[in-house]
Amino acid sequence: MKITYLGHACISIETKDKTLLIDPFITGNELASEIDIDKLQADYILITHAHQDHILDVEAIANRTGAVIISNYEIVSHFENKGLKGHPMNHGGKWEFDFGTVHYTNAIHSSSFPDGTYGGQPGGFVIETSHHRLYIAGDTALTNDMKLIPEVIGELDLAILPVGDNFTMGIDEAIRASTFLNCNKVLGYHFDTFGYIKIDHKEAFEKFAKAKKELYLLSIGGHMKL
Ligand code: NI
Ligand code: MN
């Protein structure tokens, strides 16, 4: 499984034969100017919530690729009304797709579309393939619900957690979340894009090391393998 960071909260996941794109926000991110959305592949686009910094490029990419949108009922309905394909889910539910199983998990945040209309309740995803299980938290505070994930779904290989603070949890809470999730390997996202969420990388790595946990912060376009 190849995991590529496309800036902000946008991640591309290549499984054996499918590509999943998470929360595409690229054309609005100056830091991601080297990423060309016309070249991105996607069989599925997973959306955690309706905020602009998670959905900006969904329509353009889904129109070109024919990708199926996986999100909560309200977000999927919104895009189906624009003629795109979708698979609606809601919290606590799981579905077996052709690449693996997706669980839609709880998040503590908000979720309105850029025009203010209701975007359902925000969420995150656990993605399970035959070899790997990873958690993408979405924008969220630290929540006790995270403890249920390893308990109910199973042991995680990687947790992708917001670390930018202000709108989501920050580094200290991400360390605590990693303990709740029983997963010491964390890929940080949702940081540095705007002034409110700029983080001190050195301090972040030091804090994780002190907690005997592994933090990954990828450069935009950079990848890791599971
Ligand atoms: Ni948000
Ligand atoms: Mn966000």
CSV table of C-alpha atoms and ligand atoms in Angstrom, one decimal:
chain,number,residue,atom,x,y,z
A,1,MET,CA,0.0,0.0,0.0
A,2,LYS,CA,1.5,3.3,-1.1
A,3,ILE,CA,0.4,6.5,0.8
A,4,THR,CA,1.1,9.8,-0.9
A,5,TYR,CA,0.7,13.2,0.8
A,6,LEU,CA,-0.9,15.8,-1.5
A,7,GLY,CA,-0.9,18.6,1.0
A,8,HIS,CA,-3.3,19.8,3.8
A,9,ALA,CA,-5.6,16.8,4.4
A,10,CYS,CA,-5.4,15.3,1.0
A,11,ILE,CA,-4.0,11.7,0.7
A,12,SER,CA,-3.8,9.3,-2.1
A,13,ILE,CA,-3.8,5.6,-1.2
A,14,GLU,CA,-2.8,3.0,-3.8
A,15,THR,CA,-4.0,-0.5,-2.9
A,16,LYS,CA,-3.2,-3.5,-5.0
A,17,ASP,CA,-5.3,-2.4,-8.0
A,18,LYS,CA,-7.3,0.7,-6.9
A,19,THR,CA,-6.5,4.3,-6.0
A,20,LEU,CA,-8.4,6.1,-3.3
A,21,LEU,CA,-8.2,9.8,-2.9
A,22,ILE,CA,-9.0,11.4,0.4
A,23,ASP,CA,-10.3,15.0,0.8
A,24,PRO,CA,-8.9,16.7,-2.3
A,25,PHE,CA,-8.0,20.3,-1.7
A,26,ILE,CA,-5.2,21.1,-4.0
A,27,THR,CA,-5.9,24.0,-6.3
A,28,GLY,CA,-6.7,26.2,-3.3
A,29,ASN,CA,-3.4,25.2,-1.6
A,30,GLU,CA,-0.5,27.4,-2.6
A,31,LEU,CA,1.9,24.9,-1.0
A,32,ALA,CA,0.6,22.2,-3.4
A,33,SER,CA,1.1,24.1,-6.6
A,34,GLU,CA,3.3,21.3,-8.0
A,35,ILE,CA,0.5,18.8,-7.9
A,36,ASP,CA,-1.6,18.7,-11.1
A,37,ILE,CA,-5.1,17.6,-10.3
A,38,ASP,CA,-5.6,16.6,-14.0
A,39,LYS,CA,-3.0,13.9,-13.5
A,40,LEU,CA,-4.3,12.4,-10.3
A,41,GLN,CA,-5.9,9.0,-10.4
A,42,ALA,CA,-8.9,8.0,-8.4
A,43,ASP,CA,-11.3,5.1,-8.4
A,44,TYR,CA,-12.8,6.3,-5.2
A,45,ILE,CA,-12.9,9.7,-3.5
A,46,LEU,CA,-13.4,9.6,0.3
A,47,ILE,CA,-14.6,12.7,2.0
A,48,THR,CA,-14.5,13.2,5.7
A,49,HIS,CA,-16.7,16.3,5.9
A,50,ALA,CA,-18.1,19.2,3.8
A,51,HIS,CA,-15.6,22.0,4.6
A,52,GLN,CA,-14.0,23.7,1.6
A,53,ASP,CA,-10.5,22.6,2.5
A,54,HIS,CA,-11.7,19.0,2.1
A,55,ILE,CA,-13.9,19.1,-1.0
A,56,LEU,CA,-12.6,21.9,-3.3
A,57,ASP,CA,-11.4,19.6,-6.1
A,58,VAL,CA,-13.9,16.7,-5.7
A,59,GLU,CA,-16.1,17.7,-8.7
A,60,ALA,CA,-13.2,18.3,-11.2
A,61,ILE,CA,-11.5,15.0,-10.3
A,62,ALA,CA,-14.7,12.9,-10.1
A,63,ASN,CA,-15.9,14.3,-13.4
A,64,ARG,CA,-12.7,13.4,-15.2
A,65,THR,CA,-12.0,10.0,-13.5
A,66,GLY,CA,-15.6,8.7,-12.9
A,67,ALA,CA,-14.5,8.0,-9.3
A,68,VAL,CA,-17.2,6.9,-6.8
A,69,ILE,CA,-17.6,9.3,-3.9
A,70,ILE,CA,-17.7,7.7,-0.4
A,71,SER,CA,-18.9,9.9,2.4
A,72,ASN,CA,-21.8,10.6,4.7
A,73,TYR,CA,-25.3,10.6,3.2
A,74,GLU,CA,-25.6,14.4,3.0
A,75,ILE,CA,-22.3,14.9,1.1
A,76,VAL,CA,-22.9,12.0,-1.3
A,77,SER,CA,-26.4,13.4,-2.0
A,78,HIS,CA,-24.9,16.8,-2.7
A,79,PHE,CA,-22.5,15.4,-5.3
A,80,GLU,CA,-25.1,12.9,-6.8
A,81,ASN,CA,-27.3,16.0,-7.5
A,82,LYS,CA,-24.4,17.2,-9.6
A,83,GLY,CA,-24.5,14.0,-11.6
A,84,LEU,CA,-21.5,12.2,-9.8
A,85,LYS,CA,-21.5,8.7,-8.5
A,86,GLY,CA,-21.6,8.0,-4.8
A,87,HIS,CA,-21.8,5.5,-2.0
A,88,PRO,CA,-23.5,7.0,1.1
A,89,MET,CA,-22.5,5.8,4.6
A,90,ASN,CA,-23.1,7.0,8.2
A,91,HIS,CA,-21.3,6.7,11.5
A,92,GLY,CA,-20.8,3.2,12.8
A,93,GLY,CA,-21.4,1.6,9.4
A,94,LYS,CA,-19.1,-0.4,7.2
A,95,TRP,CA,-19.2,-1.6,3.6
A,96,GLU,CA,-17.1,-4.0,1.6
A,97,PHE,CA,-15.8,-2.4,-1.6
A,98,ASP,CA,-13.8,-4.1,-4.3
A,99,PHE,CA,-10.5,-2.8,-2.6
A,100,GLY,CA,-11.4,-3.6,1.0
A,101,THR,CA,-13.7,-2.6,3.8
A,102,VAL,CA,-14.5,1.0,4.8
A,103,HIS,CA,-15.8,2.0,8.2
A,104,TYR,CA,-17.2,5.6,8.7
A,105,THR,CA,-16.0,6.7,12.2
A,106,ASN,CA,-16.9,9.4,14.6
A,107,ALA,CA,-15.2,12.8,14.6
A,108,ILE,CA,-15.8,15.9,16.8
A,109,HIS,CA,-15.9,18.9,14.4
A,110,SER,CA,-18.4,20.6,12.2
A,111,SER,CA,-19.4,20.0,8.6
A,112,SER,CA,-21.1,22.7,6.5
A,113,PHE,CA,-20.7,23.2,2.7
A,114,PRO,CA,-19.0,26.5,1.6
A,115,ASP,CA,-22.5,28.0,1.0
A,116,GLY,CA,-23.5,27.2,4.6
A,117,THR,CA,-25.8,24.3,3.8
A,118,TYR,CA,-25.7,21.2,6.0
A,119,GLY,CA,-23.0,18.7,5.3
A,120,GLY,CA,-24.1,16.0,7.7
A,121,GLN,CA,-22.0,15.1,10.7
A,122,PRO,CA,-18.2,15.0,10.2
A,123,GLY,CA,-16.4,11.6,10.2
A,124,GLY,CA,-13.3,9.7,9.6
A,125,PHE,CA,-12.5,6.4,8.0
A,126,VAL,CA,-10.9,3.1,8.8
A,127,ILE,CA,-9.8,1.4,5.6
A,128,GLU,CA,-9.1,-2.4,5.7
A,129,THR,CA,-7.5,-4.3,2.9
A,130,SER,CA,-6.3,-7.9,3.0
A,131,HIS,CA,-3.0,-6.8,4.4
A,132,HIS,CA,-3.4,-3.5,6.1
A,133,ARG,CA,-5.6,-1.5,8.3
A,134,LEU,CA,-5.3,2.3,8.6
A,135,TYR,CA,-7.3,5.0,10.2
A,136,ILE,CA,-7.9,8.5,8.8
A,137,ALA,CA,-9.3,10.6,11.5
A,138,GLY,CA,-10.6,13.6,9.5
A,139,ASP,CA,-10.8,16.9,11.2
A,140,THR,CA,-11.4,16.1,14.8
A,141,ALA,CA,-10.7,16.8,18.5
A,142,LEU,CA,-9.2,14.1,20.6
A,143,THR,CA,-12.1,11.8,21.5
A,144,ASN,CA,-12.6,8.8,23.7
A,145,ASP,CA,-14.4,7.1,20.8
A,146,MET,CA,-10.9,6.5,19.3
A,147,LYS,CA,-10.5,3.7,21.9
A,148,LEU,CA,-13.2,1.7,20.3
A,149,ILE,CA,-11.4,1.5,17.0
A,150,PRO,CA,-8.7,-1.1,17.9
A,151,GLU,CA,-11.2,-2.8,20.2
A,152,VAL,CA,-14.0,-3.2,17.7
A,153,ILE,CA,-12.4,-3.1,14.3
A,154,GLY,CA,-8.9,-4.4,15.0
A,155,GLU,CA,-5.2,-3.5,15.3
A,156,LEU,CA,-4.1,-0.5,13.2
A,157,ASP,CA,-0.9,-0.3,11.1
A,158,LEU,CA,-1.1,3.5,10.7
A,159,ALA,CA,-3.1,6.4,12.1
A,160,ILE,CA,-3.4,9.5,10.0
A,161,LEU,CA,-4.2,12.3,12.4
A,162,PRO,CA,-4.6,16.1,12.2
A,163,VAL,CA,-1.7,17.8,14.1
A,164,GLY,CA,-2.2,21.5,13.2
A,165,ASP,CA,-4.2,22.5,16.2
A,166,ASN,CA,-6.7,25.5,16.3
A,167,PHE,CA,-9.3,23.7,14.1
A,168,THR,CA,-8.4,20.2,15.2
A,169,MET,CA,-6.3,18.5,17.7
A,170,GLY,CA,-2.6,19.4,17.9
A,171,ILE,CA,0.6,17.5,18.5
A,172,ASP,CA,0.0,16.8,22.2
A,173,GLU,CA,-3.5,15.4,21.6
A,174,ALA,CA,-2.3,13.4,18.6
A,175,ILE,CA,0.2,11.7,20.9
A,176,ARG,CA,-2.7,10.9,23.3
A,177,ALA,CA,-4.9,9.8,20.3
A,178,SER,CA,-2.1,7.4,19.3
A,179,THR,CA,-2.3,5.8,22.8
A,180,PHE,CA,-6.1,5.6,22.6
A,181,LEU,CA,-5.8,4.0,19.1
A,182,ASN,CA,-3.1,1.6,20.3
A,183,CYS,CA,-1.1,2.6,17.3
A,184,ASN,CA,2.4,4.1,17.7
A,185,LYS,CA,2.8,5.0,14.0
A,186,VAL,CA,1.3,8.3,13.1
A,187,LEU,CA,1.2,10.3,9.8
A,188,GLY,CA,0.4,13.9,10.6
A,189,TYR,CA,-1.8,16.0,8.3
A,190,HIS,CA,-3.8,19.2,8.4
A,191,PHE,CA,-0.8,21.4,9.3
A,192,ASP,CA,1.1,24.3,7.8
A,193,THR,CA,-1.4,25.2,5.1
A,194,PHE,CA,-2.6,28.4,6.7
A,195,GLY,CA,-1.2,30.6,9.5
A,196,TYR,CA,-3.5,29.2,12.2
A,197,ILE,CA,-2.2,25.7,11.7
A,198,LYS,CA,1.6,26.2,11.3
A,199,ILE,CA,3.6,23.9,13.5
A,200,ASP,CA,7.1,23.6,14.7
A,201,HIS,CA,8.3,20.3,13.1
A,202,LYS,CA,11.3,19.9,15.3
A,203,GLU,CA,9.3,20.2,18.4
A,204,ALA,CA,6.7,17.8,17.0
A,205,PHE,CA,9.3,15.1,16.3
A,206,GLU,CA,10.9,15.6,19.7
A,207,LYS,CA,7.5,15.2,21.5
A,208,PHE,CA,6.7,12.0,19.6
A,209,ALA,CA,10.2,10.6,20.3
A,210,LYS,CA,9.8,11.4,24.0
A,211,ALA,CA,6.5,9.5,24.0
A,212,LYS,CA,8.3,6.6,22.2
A,213,LYS,CA,6.1,7.0,19.2
A,214,GLU,CA,6.8,7.4,15.5
A,215,LEU,CA,5.7,10.6,13.7
A,216,TYR,CA,5.8,11.0,9.9
A,217,LEU,CA,5.4,14.4,8.3
A,218,LEU,CA,5.7,13.9,4.5
A,219,SER,CA,6.6,16.6,2.1
A,220,ILE,CA,3.9,17.4,-0.5
A,221,GLY,CA,4.1,14.8,-3.2
A,222,GLY,CA,6.1,12.5,-0.8
A,223,HIS,CA,5.0,9.0,0.0
A,224,MET,CA,5.4,6.2,2.5
A,225,LYS,CA,4.7,2.5,2.1
A,226,LEU,CA,2.9,0.1,4.4
B,1,NI,NI,-13.0,21.1,8.7
B,2,MN,MN,-10.1,21.2,7.6
